Amino acid sequence: MPERASGEFWATLKPIANVFKPDAMPESYLANAPTEDDRYYVPISDTVSSRPLWISPQRNQWCDILMAKGAGLVNRHYHPHEVFAYTISGKWGYLEHDWVATAGDFVYETPGEGHTLVAYEHPDPMKVFFIVTGPLIWLDDDGQPDGYFDVHQYIALCRAHYEKVGIGADYVGQLFR
């Protein structure tokens, strides 16, 4: 039940009685998404971790908060589908571009663009909310395909990490929609 209104103009409105259409799943709500609790951040490289917020195994999509506490690097890669990013804190960018994102900045990544994601040293950790569709195609130093990382590998990585840190492998299942 939501917090009781205390004088807002909509205080007398009643909630919708039949919220969900048949077969609709409930919303996913996570308080304090960019938490400081490191257990929720799954290492994806030696210097960068990811907190999954929402996962769609059927669509090969996920939303996460990517975090680096200092200088960080995500392997060179490209996305065959679009990616959206919103910077919560810290400083990051791509070696291939002249912009550097800081808190409040938004980035739209076009499908098929290769890049090398780096996090800069900054007083605040780099935390970026990403919406990822499809796999990441890993690239070698010459920009040639060298593997991939899809939603199923992400799920397996999350399950193993959550089991290891005591949250439990099943935690990730509540994020599926």
mmCIF file of N, CA, C and O in Angstrom, residues 42 52 55-58 60-62 149-162 169 172-173 176:
data_model
loop_
_atom_site.group_PDB
_atom_site.id
_atom_site.type_symbol
_atom_site.label_atom_id
_atom_site.label_comp_id
_atom_site.label_asym_id
_atom_site.label_seq_id
_atom_site.Cartn_x
_atom_site.Cartn_y
_atom_site.Cartn_z
ATOM 1 N N VAL A 42 27.920 -7.719 -9.459
ATOM 2 C CA VAL A 42 28.526 -8.924 -10.020
ATOM 3 C C VAL A 42 29.751 -8.511 -10.832
ATOM 4 O O VAL A 42 29.622 -7.726 -11.782
ATOM 5 N N PRO A 52 22.418 -6.235 -11.606
ATOM 6 C CA PRO A 52 21.235 -6.415 -12.438
ATOM 7 C C PRO A 52 19.996 -5.879 -11.740
ATOM 8 O O PRO A 52 19.825 -6.056 -10.532
ATOM 9 N N ILE A 55 15.782 -8.371 -15.907
ATOM 10 C CA ILE A 55 16.332 -9.276 -16.916
ATOM 11 C C ILE A 55 15.190 -9.915 -17.695
ATOM 12 O O ILE A 55 14.220 -10.386 -17.103
ATOM 13 N N SER A 56 15.327 -9.947 -19.020
ATOM 14 C CA SER A 56 14.380 -10.639 -19.878
ATOM 15 C C SER A 56 15.130 -11.715 -20.651
ATOM 16 O O SER A 56 15.723 -11.420 -21.706
ATOM 17 N N PRO A 57 15.120 -12.961 -20.147
ATOM 18 C CA PRO A 57 15.800 -14.029 -20.882
ATOM 19 C C PRO A 57 15.221 -14.224 -22.284
ATOM 20 O O PRO A 57 15.965 -14.512 -23.225
ATOM 21 N N GLN A 58 13.913 -14.049 -22.441
ATOM 22 C CA GLN A 58 13.260 -14.262 -23.734
ATOM 23 C C GLN A 58 13.689 -13.237 -24.785
ATOM 24 O O GLN A 58 13.725 -13.532 -25.966
ATOM 25 N N ASN A 60 16.588 -11.377 -24.522
ATOM 26 C CA ASN A 60 18.026 -11.140 -24.428
ATOM 27 C C ASN A 60 18.294 -9.675 -24.079
ATOM 28 O O ASN A 60 19.074 -8.988 -24.730
ATOM 29 N N GLN A 61 17.613 -9.214 -23.010
ATOM 30 C CA GLN A 61 17.749 -7.828 -22.550
ATOM 31 C C GLN A 61 17.994 -7.810 -21.054
ATOM 32 O O GLN A 61 17.565 -8.719 -20.339
ATOM 33 N N TRP A 62 18.631 -6.733 -20.601
ATOM 34 C CA TRP A 62 18.748 -6.508 -19.174
ATOM 35 C C TRP A 62 18.981 -5.025 -18.900
ATOM 36 O O TRP A 62 19.404 -4.278 -19.772
ATOM 37 N N PHE A 149 28.902 -12.034 -25.113
ATOM 38 C CA PHE A 149 28.353 -12.086 -23.761
ATOM 39 C C PHE A 149 26.868 -11.778 -23.902
ATOM 40 O O PHE A 149 26.497 -10.662 -24.262
ATOM 41 N N ASP A 150 26.014 -12.793 -23.648
ATOM 42 C CA ASP A 150 24.582 -12.578 -23.801
ATOM 43 C C ASP A 150 23.863 -12.714 -22.461
ATOM 44 O O ASP A 150 24.485 -12.918 -21.420
ATOM 45 N N VAL A 151 22.543 -12.588 -22.483
ATOM 46 C CA VAL A 151 21.748 -12.600 -21.261
ATOM 47 C C VAL A 151 21.917 -13.910 -20.485
ATOM 48 O O VAL A 151 21.901 -13.913 -19.258
ATOM 49 N N HIS A 152 22.091 -15.010 -21.190
ATOM 50 C CA HIS A 152 22.210 -16.300 -20.505
ATOM 51 C C HIS A 152 23.549 -16.420 -19.775
ATOM 52 O O HIS A 152 23.605 -16.947 -18.660
ATOM 53 N N GLN A 153 24.600 -15.892 -20.362
ATOM 54 C CA GLN A 153 25.890 -15.847 -19.662
ATOM 55 C C GLN A 153 25.812 -14.881 -18.477
ATOM 56 O O GLN A 153 26.382 -15.147 -17.419
ATOM 57 N N TYR A 154 25.104 -13.777 -18.670
ATOM 58 C CA TYR A 154 24.921 -12.805 -17.586
ATOM 59 C C TYR A 154 24.185 -13.449 -16.409
ATOM 60 O O TYR A 154 24.602 -13.317 -15.259
ATOM 61 N N ILE A 155 23.116 -14.171 -16.700
ATOM 62 C CA ILE A 155 22.353 -14.846 -15.649
ATOM 63 C C ILE A 155 23.228 -15.846 -14.904
ATOM 64 O O ILE A 155 23.229 -15.890 -13.667
ATOM 65 N N ALA A 156 23.996 -16.647 -15.630
ATOM 66 C CA ALA A 156 24.878 -17.636 -14.997
ATOM 67 C C ALA A 156 25.916 -16.957 -14.115
ATOM 68 O O ALA A 156 26.194 -17.412 -12.991
ATOM 69 N N LEU A 157 26.489 -15.861 -14.584
ATOM 70 C CA LEU A 157 27.471 -15.104 -13.810
ATOM 71 C C LEU A 157 26.834 -14.566 -12.525
ATOM 72 O O LEU A 157 27.419 -14.646 -11.445
ATOM 73 N N CYS A 158 25.617 -14.019 -12.654
ATOM 74 C CA CYS A 158 24.900 -13.476 -11.495
ATOM 75 C C CYS A 158 24.584 -14.577 -10.485
ATOM 76 O O CYS A 158 24.800 -14.404 -9.278
ATOM 77 N N ARG A 159 24.077 -15.695 -10.955
ATOM 78 C CA ARG A 159 23.745 -16.799 -10.044
ATOM 79 C C ARG A 159 24.970 -17.261 -9.263
ATOM 80 O O ARG A 159 24.902 -17.460 -8.048
ATOM 81 N N ALA A 160 26.082 -17.450 -9.965
ATOM 82 C CA ALA A 160 27.313 -17.912 -9.302
ATOM 83 C C ALA A 160 27.786 -16.893 -8.266
ATOM 84 O O ALA A 160 28.156 -17.256 -7.145
ATOM 85 N N HIS A 161 27.744 -15.612 -8.619
ATOM 86 C CA HIS A 161 28.186 -14.566 -7.688
ATOM 87 C C HIS A 161 27.276 -14.493 -6.468
ATOM 88 O O HIS A 161 27.765 -14.447 -5.333
ATOM 89 N N TYR A 162 25.966 -14.480 -6.686
ATOM 90 C CA TYR A 162 25.043 -14.363 -5.561
ATOM 91 C C TYR A 162 25.113 -15.570 -4.636
ATOM 92 O O TYR A 162 24.949 -15.438 -3.427
ATOM 93 N N ALA A 169 21.697 -18.064 -5.189
ATOM 94 C CA ALA A 169 21.592 -18.083 -6.647
ATOM 95 C C ALA A 169 20.188 -17.762 -7.136
ATOM 96 O O ALA A 169 20.011 -17.194 -8.221
ATOM 97 N N VAL A 172 18.480 -13.940 -8.457
ATOM 98 C CA VAL A 172 18.389 -13.376 -9.797
ATOM 99 C C VAL A 172 17.040 -13.671 -10.458
ATOM 100 O O VAL A 172 16.560 -12.882 -11.268
ATOM 101 N N GLY A 173 16.399 -14.777 -10.087
ATOM 102 C CA GLY A 173 15.116 -15.142 -10.681
ATOM 103 C C GLY A 173 14.023 -14.108 -10.445
ATOM 104 O O GLY A 173 13.123 -13.967 -11.279
ATOM 105 N N PHE A 176 13.524 -11.518 -13.321
ATOM 106 C CA PHE A 176 13.043 -11.908 -14.646
ATOM 107 C C PHE A 176 11.653 -11.340 -14.914
ATOM 108 O O PHE A 176 10.749 -11.449 -14.103
#
